[in-house]
Amino acid sequence: MVQPSTRESDRTGSGTPVPGRAWLMLALATIGFAVNFWAWALLSPLGPRFKDTLELSSFQQSLLVAVPVVVGSLGRIPVGALTDRFGGRVMFPIVSAATIAPVLYLGLAGHSSLTALLVGGFFLGIAGTAFAVGVPLVSAWFPPERRGLAIGVFGAGMGGTAISALTTVKLVDANGMSTPFLITAAVLAVYAVTAWLLLRDAPGRTVPTEPLVRRLAATARLPITWQASALYAVAFGGYVAFSVYLPTYLKTGYGLTQADAANRMAGFVLLAVAMRPVGGWLSDRLGPVRVLAGSLSVVVVGAVAQAFTPALAPIGTIAFLAMAAALGAGSGATFALVALRTPADQVGSVTGVVGAAGGLGGFLPPLVMGSLYGEYGTYAAGLALLAVVAAAALAYTLTGVRTAAGGGKRKPRAGRRHRHHTTAGTTA
């Protein structure tokens, strides 16, 4: 691969060159993430419809939308390790192409029973593993002092769930159940071909040579793996939980129509998406620990307020939007922390574990919320539980994580010595 010229480079405040091609790779990875997340979230907006047509219980409906989440989350662990070995240039097209089959199955035949939907949803989880492909790909292209912003921008690809929320129900109403699935399958096919032709790994990418099992064991021994996993389970897990369950919550708790609930969920998602790169950008300047602490504080306050089920306008709306912004910023800050403190040849493996924790963090809340509502007829206990978990994560951030990160402060950019390059990894 030809090295980028000086004209193609954008220099950071510390004089580290960022290849112009890096921004193209970031754009391609972000698009791929968005497309795969669009597919991953196809069942969520249709959850209320399937509940009515198939006469599902609240728990069954929650299980339906949660299955792709847990499969996609656990699948990130091997996919992240494989990305370390083979690179995002190979793995992104494979993941995108493999997602086409379950999308077509769900659209053409797999929506007639709960069992068929669960089978299709299980394999739809493949799309959720795309996150573990993109983070190491993007991280390798950018120097440490720019990774917070770069990975935050990539993380904005989670807005693919908003595409699903805004279009799925409308397309089904207008043209039938198969339409959104056929469109998504076509987009996945186009992206898989495009990524195969254009996507490239960073020059000089560190390729691990140890066997997969040994690399995963080494990943498990890194403190950052479990610190970031705990925080991401709350930050991104909260986002996933709301993005898949908010339409049901608003329809059941506030009596909104399915379309209105889906639109409001899309607003929640879009704000969280917009705040993810902001969280990464702030982490580059203030340190990820400070950003995480602020974000978790907002989640605690928002969850406590919503536990009282206030009127949707204005208090309920403010609470949900504040939590959306905080969860998005916190997600971006978590991976800014990962990018700074992870060895270059283990970024994919660590991302896989941390991403799995985030997805699993989003798997449990919908099931808990559905069960609690079915038992007590209210969501108050579930939201109170969210406040408690966020408060515990905040306390951990201010103690264990802050100590491990050296106080969570970034050194001044102009005179910083890059002593952490051996742990964060170098780029071409």
Tab-separated table of C-alpha atoms in Angstrom:
chain	number	residue	atom	x	y	z
A	1	MET	CA	0.000	0.000	0.000
A	2	VAL	CA	1.313	3.445	-0.907
A	3	GLN	CA	2.040	5.663	2.078
A	4	PRO	CA	-0.022	8.860	2.192
A	5	SER	CA	1.772	12.007	1.176
A	6	THR	CA	2.259	15.050	3.411
A	7	ARG	CA	-0.516	16.825	1.490
A	8	GLU	CA	-2.879	14.042	2.487
A	9	SER	CA	-2.109	14.505	6.150
A	10	ASP	CA	-3.857	16.508	8.792
A	11	ARG	CA	-1.562	17.308	11.706
A	12	THR	CA	-2.629	17.223	15.303
A	13	GLY	CA	-1.590	19.704	17.900
A	14	SER	CA	1.312	17.449	18.914
A	15	GLY	CA	2.628	17.163	15.338
A	16	THR	CA	1.543	13.562	14.760
A	17	PRO	CA	0.420	13.132	11.128
A	18	VAL	CA	-3.003	11.654	10.402
A	19	PRO	CA	-3.093	10.128	6.894
A	20	GLY	CA	-5.822	11.485	4.656
A	21	ARG	CA	-6.775	7.922	3.829
A	22	ALA	CA	-7.553	7.388	7.510
A	23	TRP	CA	-10.608	9.630	7.219
A	24	LEU	CA	-11.859	7.629	4.217
A	25	MET	CA	-11.443	4.379	6.138
A	26	LEU	CA	-13.261	5.945	9.087
A	27	ALA	CA	-16.151	6.948	6.829
A	28	LEU	CA	-16.391	3.479	5.255
A	29	ALA	CA	-16.270	1.776	8.657
A	30	THR	CA	-18.929	4.098	10.078
A	31	ILE	CA	-21.246	3.430	7.141
A	32	GLY	CA	-20.720	-0.307	7.546
A	33	PHE	CA	-21.469	-0.107	11.248
A	34	ALA	CA	-24.662	1.860	10.553
A	35	VAL	CA	-25.851	-0.580	7.882
A	36	ASN	CA	-25.262	-3.605	10.088
A	37	PHE	CA	-26.922	-1.943	13.073
A	38	TRP	CA	-29.888	-1.093	10.860
A	39	ALA	CA	-30.264	-4.813	10.172
A	40	TRP	CA	-29.614	-5.710	13.821
A	41	ALA	CA	-32.526	-3.517	14.975
A	42	LEU	CA	-35.174	-4.590	12.450
A	43	LEU	CA	-37.260	-6.564	14.932
A	44	SER	CA	-37.488	-3.901	17.628
A	45	PRO	CA	-39.937	-1.483	15.939
A	46	LEU	CA	-42.159	-4.434	15.007
A	47	GLY	CA	-42.238	-5.833	18.545
A	48	PRO	CA	-45.655	-4.325	19.438
A	49	ARG	CA	-47.109	-5.573	16.141
A	50	PHE	CA	-45.855	-9.113	16.699
A	51	LYS	CA	-47.219	-8.965	20.236
A	52	ASP	CA	-50.698	-8.235	18.885
A	53	THR	CA	-50.706	-10.556	15.864
A	54	LEU	CA	-49.039	-13.524	17.595
A	55	GLU	CA	-50.641	-12.828	20.999
A	56	LEU	CA	-47.308	-12.669	22.829
A	57	SER	CA	-46.868	-11.952	26.522
A	58	SER	CA	-44.777	-8.967	27.651
A	59	PHE	CA	-41.903	-11.326	28.456
A	60	GLN	CA	-42.107	-13.054	25.055
A	61	GLN	CA	-42.071	-9.698	23.284
A	62	SER	CA	-39.040	-8.631	25.314
A	63	LEU	CA	-37.304	-11.918	24.524
A	64	LEU	CA	-37.979	-11.444	20.814
A	65	VAL	CA	-36.186	-8.099	20.628
A	66	ALA	CA	-33.444	-9.157	23.071
A	67	VAL	CA	-32.243	-12.337	21.313
A	68	PRO	CA	-30.390	-10.535	18.474
A	69	VAL	CA	-28.795	-8.304	21.103
A	70	VAL	CA	-27.315	-11.117	23.176
A	71	VAL	CA	-26.136	-13.127	20.158
A	72	GLY	CA	-24.557	-10.069	18.556
A	73	SER	CA	-22.925	-9.199	21.853
A	74	LEU	CA	-21.384	-12.592	22.587
A	75	GLY	CA	-20.377	-12.932	18.946
A	76	ARG	CA	-18.174	-9.852	19.298
A	77	ILE	CA	-15.667	-11.808	21.366
A	78	PRO	CA	-14.543	-14.232	18.615
A	79	VAL	CA	-15.132	-11.659	15.854
A	80	GLY	CA	-12.926	-9.113	17.648
A	81	ALA	CA	-10.155	-11.679	18.029
A	82	LEU	CA	-10.500	-12.674	14.359
A	83	THR	CA	-10.273	-9.008	13.394
A	84	ASP	CA	-6.961	-8.725	15.254
A	85	ARG	CA	-5.734	-11.655	13.175
A	86	PHE	CA	-7.201	-11.024	9.708
A	87	GLY	CA	-8.014	-7.306	9.782
A	88	GLY	CA	-11.164	-5.287	9.227
A	89	ARG	CA	-10.614	-5.314	5.480
A	90	VAL	CA	-11.534	-9.024	5.503
A	91	MET	CA	-13.968	-9.173	8.399
A	92	PHE	CA	-16.279	-6.269	7.528
A	93	PRO	CA	-17.398	-7.739	4.184
A	94	ILE	CA	-17.783	-11.203	5.748
A	95	VAL	CA	-19.986	-9.985	8.609
A	96	SER	CA	-22.108	-7.845	6.273
A	97	ALA	CA	-22.603	-10.658	3.762
A	98	ALA	CA	-23.399	-13.215	6.473
A	99	THR	CA	-26.176	-10.968	7.807
A	100	ILE	CA	-28.069	-11.047	4.501
A	101	ALA	CA	-29.393	-14.599	4.987
A	102	PRO	CA	-31.232	-14.050	8.305
A	103	VAL	CA	-32.595	-10.721	7.066
A	104	LEU	CA	-34.107	-12.390	4.014
A	105	TYR	CA	-35.410	-15.293	6.096
A	106	LEU	CA	-37.205	-12.969	8.522
A	107	GLY	CA	-38.709	-10.907	5.730
A	108	LEU	CA	-39.884	-13.768	3.534
A	109	ALA	CA	-40.764	-16.638	5.861
A	110	GLY	CA	-39.637	-16.185	9.444
A	111	HIS	CA	-42.314	-13.912	10.890
A	112	SER	CA	-45.255	-16.287	11.150
A	113	SER	CA	-44.563	-17.643	14.650
A	114	LEU	CA	-42.572	-16.829	17.765
A	115	THR	CA	-40.268	-19.797	17.167
A	116	ALA	CA	-39.489	-18.691	13.611
A	117	LEU	CA	-38.814	-15.136	14.793
A	118	LEU	CA	-36.485	-16.332	17.533
A	119	VAL	CA	-34.531	-18.488	15.073
A	120	GLY	CA	-34.215	-15.591	12.642
A	121	GLY	CA	-33.374	-13.190	15.452
A	122	PHE	CA	-30.625	-15.507	16.676
A	123	PHE	CA	-28.784	-15.357	13.347
A	124	LEU	CA	-29.636	-11.679	12.917
A	125	GLY	CA	-27.314	-11.179	15.872
A	126	ILE	CA	-24.373	-11.574	13.451
A	127	ALA	CA	-24.925	-7.952	12.445
A	128	GLY	CA	-24.212	-6.797	15.982
A	129	THR	CA	-20.642	-8.121	15.807
A	130	ALA	CA	-19.679	-5.415	13.291
A	131	PHE	CA	-18.738	-3.146	16.177
A	132	ALA	CA	-15.827	-5.410	17.135
A	133	VAL	CA	-14.554	-5.155	13.559
A	134	GLY	CA	-14.644	-1.381	13.266
A	135	VAL	CA	-12.961	-0.296	16.499
A	136	PRO	CA	-9.576	-1.988	15.875
A	137	LEU	CA	-9.726	-0.982	12.198
A	138	VAL	CA	-10.250	2.691	13.048
A	139	SER	CA	-7.922	2.681	16.052
A	140	ALA	CA	-4.984	1.488	13.950
A	141	TRP	CA	-5.383	4.389	11.517
A	142	PHE	CA	-5.268	7.177	14.137
A	143	PRO	CA	-2.653	8.324	16.692
A	144	PRO	CA	-3.579	8.031	20.373
A	145	GLU	CA	-4.442	11.700	20.853
A	146	ARG	CA	-7.066	11.501	18.074
A	147	ARG	CA	-8.553	8.082	18.791
A	148	GLY	CA	-11.257	9.351	21.134
A	149	LEU	CA	-12.772	11.475	18.382
A	150	ALA	CA	-12.214	8.881	15.638
A	151	ILE	CA	-13.762	6.001	17.557
A	152	GLY	CA	-16.554	8.305	18.704
A	153	VAL	CA	-17.339	9.133	15.080
A	154	PHE	CA	-17.295	5.443	14.219
A	155	GLY	CA	-19.566	4.765	17.164
A	156	ALA	CA	-22.104	7.154	15.692
A	157	GLY	CA	-22.841	4.325	13.278
A	158	MET	CA	-25.091	2.956	16.006
A	159	GLY	CA	-27.546	5.433	14.493
A	160	GLY	CA	-28.430	2.607	12.134
A	161	THR	CA	-31.013	1.711	14.761
A	162	ALA	CA	-32.668	5.072	14.085
A	163	ILE	CA	-32.971	4.186	10.398
A	164	SER	CA	-34.808	1.055	11.420
A	165	ALA	CA	-37.031	2.931	13.868
A	166	LEU	CA	-37.994	5.592	11.332
A	167	THR	CA	-38.595	3.347	8.324
A	168	THR	CA	-39.540	-0.211	9.322
A	169	VAL	CA	-43.120	0.314	10.476
A	170	LYS	CA	-43.877	2.758	7.651
A	171	LEU	CA	-42.541	0.355	5.017
A	172	VAL	CA	-44.527	-2.555	6.443
A	173	ASP	CA	-47.720	-0.490	6.507
A	174	ALA	CA	-47.211	0.716	2.939
A	175	ASN	CA	-45.845	-2.347	1.172
A	176	GLY	CA	-46.037	-5.412	3.392
A	177	MET	CA	-43.884	-7.218	5.931
A	178	SER	CA	-41.101	-8.235	3.545
A	179	THR	CA	-40.273	-4.729	2.264
A	180	PRO	CA	-37.929	-3.384	4.970
A	181	PHE	CA	-36.086	-6.704	5.108
A	182	LEU	CA	-35.569	-6.842	1.340
A	183	ILE	CA	-34.299	-3.258	1.260
A	184	THR	CA	-31.903	-3.876	4.138
A	185	ALA	CA	-30.587	-7.050	2.506
A	186	ALA	CA	-29.889	-5.147	-0.709
A	187	VAL	CA	-28.024	-2.390	1.162
A	188	LEU	CA	-25.961	-5.002	3.038
A	189	ALA	CA	-25.000	-6.630	-0.272
A	190	VAL	CA	-23.917	-3.304	-1.770
A	191	TYR	CA	-21.862	-2.471	1.304
A	192	ALA	CA	-20.187	-5.902	1.421
A	193	VAL	CA	-18.984	-5.483	-2.161
A	194	THR	CA	-17.920	-1.871	-1.596
A	195	ALA	CA	-16.000	-2.741	1.570
A	196	TRP	CA	-14.221	-5.604	-0.189
A	197	LEU	CA	-13.104	-3.265	-2.962
A	198	LEU	CA	-12.216	-0.124	-0.969
A	199	LEU	CA	-11.621	-0.904	2.692
A	200	ARG	CA	-7.983	-1.249	3.779
A	201	ASP	CA	-6.189	-1.945	7.038
A	202	ALA	CA	-3.650	0.592	8.311
A	203	PRO	CA	-0.070	0.170	7.005
A	204	GLY	CA	2.107	-1.495	9.602
A	205	ARG	CA	-0.863	-2.981	11.441
A	206	THR	CA	0.285	-5.203	14.305
A	207	VAL	CA	-0.766	-8.784	13.553
A	208	PRO	CA	-0.811	-11.222	16.494
A	209	THR	CA	0.818	-14.601	15.988
A	210	GLU	CA	-0.449	-16.482	19.039
A	211	PRO	CA	-3.410	-18.889	18.824
A	212	LEU	CA	-6.905	-17.496	19.365
A	213	VAL	CA	-7.446	-19.126	22.766
A	214	ARG	CA	-4.142	-17.839	24.108
A	215	ARG	CA	-4.893	-14.313	22.878
A	216	LEU	CA	-8.307	-14.349	24.525
A	217	ALA	CA	-6.693	-15.533	27.769
A	218	ALA	CA	-4.205	-12.649	27.559
A	219	THR	CA	-7.082	-10.252	26.977
A	220	ALA	CA	-8.797	-11.534	30.107
A	221	ARG	CA	-5.697	-10.669	32.140
A	222	LEU	CA	-5.744	-6.987	31.133
A	223	PRO	CA	-7.358	-4.765	33.815
A	224	ILE	CA	-8.745	-2.404	31.146
A	225	THR	CA	-10.809	-5.263	29.733
A	226	TRP	CA	-12.925	-5.602	32.862
A	227	GLN	CA	-12.946	-1.940	33.834
A	228	ALA	CA	-14.236	-0.904	30.434
A	229	SER	CA	-16.638	-3.865	30.314
A	230	ALA	CA	-18.318	-2.794	33.544
A	231	LEU	CA	-18.703	0.797	32.364
A	232	TYR	CA	-19.836	-0.117	28.865
A	233	ALA	CA	-22.430	-2.531	30.221
A	234	VAL	CA	-24.082	0.489	31.831
A	235	ALA	CA	-23.442	3.165	29.188
A	236	PHE	CA	-24.010	1.301	25.941
A	237	GLY	CA	-26.171	-1.333	27.605
A	238	GLY	CA	-28.524	1.411	28.718
A	239	TYR	CA	-28.629	2.804	25.208
A	240	VAL	CA	-29.361	-0.606	23.668
A	241	ALA	CA	-32.027	-1.346	26.256
A	242	PHE	CA	-33.856	1.901	25.580
A	243	SER	CA	-33.459	1.642	21.813
A	244	VAL	CA	-35.089	-1.790	21.723
A	245	TYR	CA	-37.635	-1.350	24.504
A	246	LEU	CA	-38.614	2.331	24.373
A	247	PRO	CA	-41.387	1.826	21.763
A	248	THR	CA	-43.000	-0.780	24.027
A	249	TYR	CA	-42.509	1.387	27.121
A	250	LEU	CA	-44.096	4.448	25.511
A	251	LYS	CA	-46.955	2.493	23.975
A	252	THR	CA	-47.764	0.636	27.196
A	253	GLY	CA	-46.910	3.273	29.785
A	254	TYR	CA	-48.180	6.374	27.994
A	255	GLY	CA	-50.662	5.018	25.476
A	256	LEU	CA	-48.843	6.320	22.403
A	257	THR	CA	-49.465	4.868	18.965
A	258	GLN	CA	-46.881	2.502	17.541
A	259	ALA	CA	-45.753	5.068	14.964
A	260	ASP	CA	-45.474	7.878	17.530
A	261	ALA	CA	-43.520	5.649	19.924
A	262	ALA	CA	-41.145	4.598	17.142
A	263	ASN	CA	-40.543	8.232	16.161
A	264	ARG	CA	-39.757	9.205	19.747
A	265	MET	CA	-37.392	6.259	20.051
A	266	ALA	CA	-35.652	7.485	16.904
A	267	GLY	CA	-35.181	10.891	18.529
A	268	PHE	CA	-33.634	9.212	21.563
A	269	VAL	CA	-31.293	7.220	19.326
A	270	LEU	CA	-30.263	10.194	17.188
A	271	LEU	CA	-29.316	12.277	20.222
A	272	ALA	CA	-27.305	9.408	21.708
A	273	VAL	CA	-25.595	8.916	18.345
A	274	ALA	CA	-24.725	12.602	18.054
A	275	MET	CA	-23.272	12.642	21.558
A	276	ARG	CA	-21.015	9.622	21.070
A	277	PRO	CA	-18.348	11.481	19.049
A	278	VAL	CA	-18.769	14.417	21.425
A	279	GLY	CA	-17.938	12.066	24.298
A	280	GLY	CA	-14.838	10.882	22.438
A	281	TRP	CA	-13.809	14.449	21.581
A	282	LEU	CA	-14.208	15.589	25.180
A	283	SER	CA	-12.202	12.564	26.327
A	284	ASP	CA	-9.303	13.634	24.108
A	285	ARG	CA	-9.275	16.950	25.982
A	286	LEU	CA	-10.546	16.324	29.502
A	287	GLY	CA	-9.814	12.638	29.942
A	288	PRO	CA	-12.324	9.794	29.619
A	289	VAL	CA	-12.770	9.374	33.393
A	290	ARG	CA	-14.168	12.879	33.812
A	291	VAL	CA	-16.526	12.429	30.885
A	292	LEU	CA	-17.728	9.077	32.222
A	293	ALA	CA	-18.337	10.523	35.677
A	294	GLY	CA	-20.415	13.382	34.287
A	295	SER	CA	-22.396	11.085	32.001
A	296	LEU	CA	-23.244	8.577	34.711
A	297	SER	CA	-24.346	11.365	37.038
A	298	VAL	CA	-26.874	12.523	34.458
A	299	VAL	CA	-28.170	8.959	34.012
A	300	VAL	CA	-28.731	8.616	37.752
A	301	VAL	CA	-30.760	11.834	37.907
A	302	GLY	CA	-32.745	11.020	34.749
A	303	ALA	CA	-33.608	7.483	35.853
A	304	VAL	CA	-34.742	8.671	39.296
A	305	ALA	CA	-36.972	11.308	37.725
A	306	GLN	CA	-38.521	8.862	35.249
A	307	ALA	CA	-39.129	6.240	37.942
A	308	PHE	CA	-41.980	8.454	39.167
A	309	THR	CA	-43.588	8.231	35.689
A	310	PRO	CA	-43.989	11.987	35.231
A	311	ALA	CA	-46.010	13.524	32.423
A	312	LEU	CA	-44.308	12.929	29.093
A	313	ALA	CA	-44.281	16.666	28.419
A	314	PRO	CA	-42.053	18.172	29.564
A	315	ILE	CA	-40.401	16.207	32.412
A	316	GLY	CA	-40.510	12.727	30.860
A	317	THR	CA	-39.154	13.978	27.552
A	318	ILE	CA	-36.382	15.956	29.254
A	319	ALA	CA	-35.409	12.943	31.374
A	320	PHE	CA	-35.199	10.603	28.390
A	321	LEU	CA	-33.296	13.057	26.211
A	322	ALA	CA	-30.846	13.821	29.017
A	323	MET	CA	-30.226	10.108	29.495
A	324	ALA	CA	-29.814	9.655	25.737
A	325	ALA	CA	-27.131	12.349	25.600
A	326	ALA	CA	-25.364	10.966	28.671
A	327	LEU	CA	-25.420	7.345	27.494
A	328	GLY	CA	-24.062	8.366	24.086
A	329	ALA	CA	-21.245	10.468	25.572
A	330	GLY	CA	-20.434	7.763	28.106
A	331	SER	CA	-20.190	5.136	25.373
A	332	GLY	CA	-17.760	7.310	23.434
A	333	ALA	CA	-15.678	7.959	26.549
A	334	THR	CA	-15.458	4.255	27.383
A	335	PHE	CA	-13.799	3.406	24.088
A	336	ALA	CA	-11.560	6.437	24.284
A	337	LEU	CA	-10.305	4.784	27.473
A	338	VAL	CA	-9.945	1.431	25.692
A	339	ALA	CA	-8.022	2.972	22.782
A	340	LEU	CA	-5.558	4.662	25.133
A	341	ARG	CA	-4.837	1.758	27.447
A	342	THR	CA	-4.923	-1.356	25.213
A	343	PRO	CA	-1.921	-2.926	23.400
A	344	ALA	CA	-2.187	-2.458	19.638
A	345	ASP	CA	-2.408	-6.164	18.810
A	346	GLN	CA	-5.191	-6.723	21.349
A	347	VAL	CA	-7.572	-3.868	20.515
A	348	GLY	CA	-9.924	-6.181	18.624
A	349	SER	CA	-9.966	-8.786	21.379
A	350	VAL	CA	-10.568	-6.208	24.120
A	351	THR	CA	-13.200	-4.504	21.980
A	352	GLY	CA	-14.939	-7.843	21.526
A	353	VAL	CA	-15.160	-8.480	25.263
A	354	VAL	CA	-16.124	-4.902	26.114
A	355	GLY	CA	-18.634	-4.791	23.268
A	356	ALA	CA	-20.122	-8.065	24.470
A	357	ALA	CA	-20.522	-6.592	27.936
A	358	GLY	CA	-22.310	-3.585	26.467
A	359	GLY	CA	-24.661	-5.709	24.440
A	360	LEU	CA	-25.379	-8.011	27.360
A	361	GLY	CA	-26.018	-4.927	29.434
A	362	GLY	CA	-28.752	-4.152	26.926
A	363	PHE	CA	-30.111	-7.717	26.937
A	364	LEU	CA	-31.203	-7.919	30.554
A	365	PRO	CA	-33.100	-4.629	31.083
A	366	PRO	CA	-35.852	-5.310	28.504
A	367	LEU	CA	-36.480	-8.713	30.081
A	368	VAL	CA	-36.515	-7.178	33.567
A	369	MET	CA	-38.784	-4.331	32.472
A	370	GLY	CA	-41.202	-6.713	30.764
A	371	SER	CA	-41.295	-9.048	33.754
A	372	LEU	CA	-41.774	-6.236	36.296
A	373	TYR	CA	-44.525	-4.637	34.250
A	374	GLY	CA	-46.280	-7.976	33.848
A	375	GLU	CA	-46.090	-8.517	37.615
A	376	TYR	CA	-46.821	-5.033	38.968
A	377	GLY	CA	-48.282	-3.056	36.074
A	378	THR	CA	-45.607	-0.341	36.376
A	379	TYR	CA	-42.096	0.359	35.137
A	380	ALA	CA	-41.065	2.331	38.247
A	381	ALA	CA	-39.042	-0.487	39.831
A	382	GLY	CA	-37.089	-1.101	36.629
A	383	LEU	CA	-36.099	2.555	36.306
A	384	ALA	CA	-35.173	2.744	39.983
A	385	LEU	CA	-32.916	-0.270	39.418
A	386	LEU	CA	-31.250	1.564	36.512
A	387	ALA	CA	-30.544	4.512	38.822
A	388	VAL	CA	-28.920	2.202	41.384
A	389	VAL	CA	-26.731	0.492	38.764
A	390	ALA	CA	-25.653	3.838	37.267
A	391	ALA	CA	-24.797	5.140	40.737
A	392	ALA	CA	-22.654	2.058	41.384
A	393	ALA	CA	-20.862	2.575	38.048
A	394	LEU	CA	-20.277	6.225	38.954
A	395	ALA	CA	-18.715	5.239	42.279
A	396	TYR	CA	-16.479	2.700	40.504
A	397	THR	CA	-15.412	5.307	37.948
A	398	LEU	CA	-14.400	7.758	40.646
A	399	THR	CA	-12.427	5.137	42.577
A	400	GLY	CA	-11.011	2.094	40.793
A	401	VAL	CA	-11.032	3.377	37.216
A	402	ARG	CA	-9.678	6.822	38.125
A	403	THR	CA	-6.815	5.263	40.093
A	404	ALA	CA	-5.919	2.848	37.270
A	405	ALA	CA	-6.021	5.684	34.716
A	406	GLY	CA	-3.789	7.940	36.778
A	407	GLY	CA	-6.552	10.343	37.692
A	408	GLY	CA	-8.141	10.257	34.255
A	409	LYS	CA	-6.412	13.433	33.046
A	410	ARG	CA	-4.927	13.948	29.607
A	411	LYS	CA	-1.522	15.579	29.406
A	412	PRO	CA	-1.267	18.828	27.436
A	413	ARG	CA	-1.238	18.000	23.748
A	414	ALA	CA	1.583	20.264	22.635
A	415	GLY	CA	4.307	18.878	24.866
A	416	ARG	CA	3.075	15.386	25.584
A	417	ARG	CA	5.612	12.630	25.415
A	418	HIS	CA	4.068	9.512	23.915
A	419	ARG	CA	5.202	7.108	26.589
A	420	HIS	CA	1.945	5.195	26.307
A	421	HIS	CA	2.436	4.252	22.659
A	422	THR	CA	3.565	0.809	23.685
A	423	THR	CA	0.267	0.218	25.420
A	424	ALA	CA	-2.074	2.149	23.183
A	425	GLY	CA	-0.325	1.069	20.032
A	426	THR	CA	1.335	2.995	17.223
A	427	THR	CA	-0.155	3.806	13.854
A	428	ALA	CA	1.307	4.267	10.432
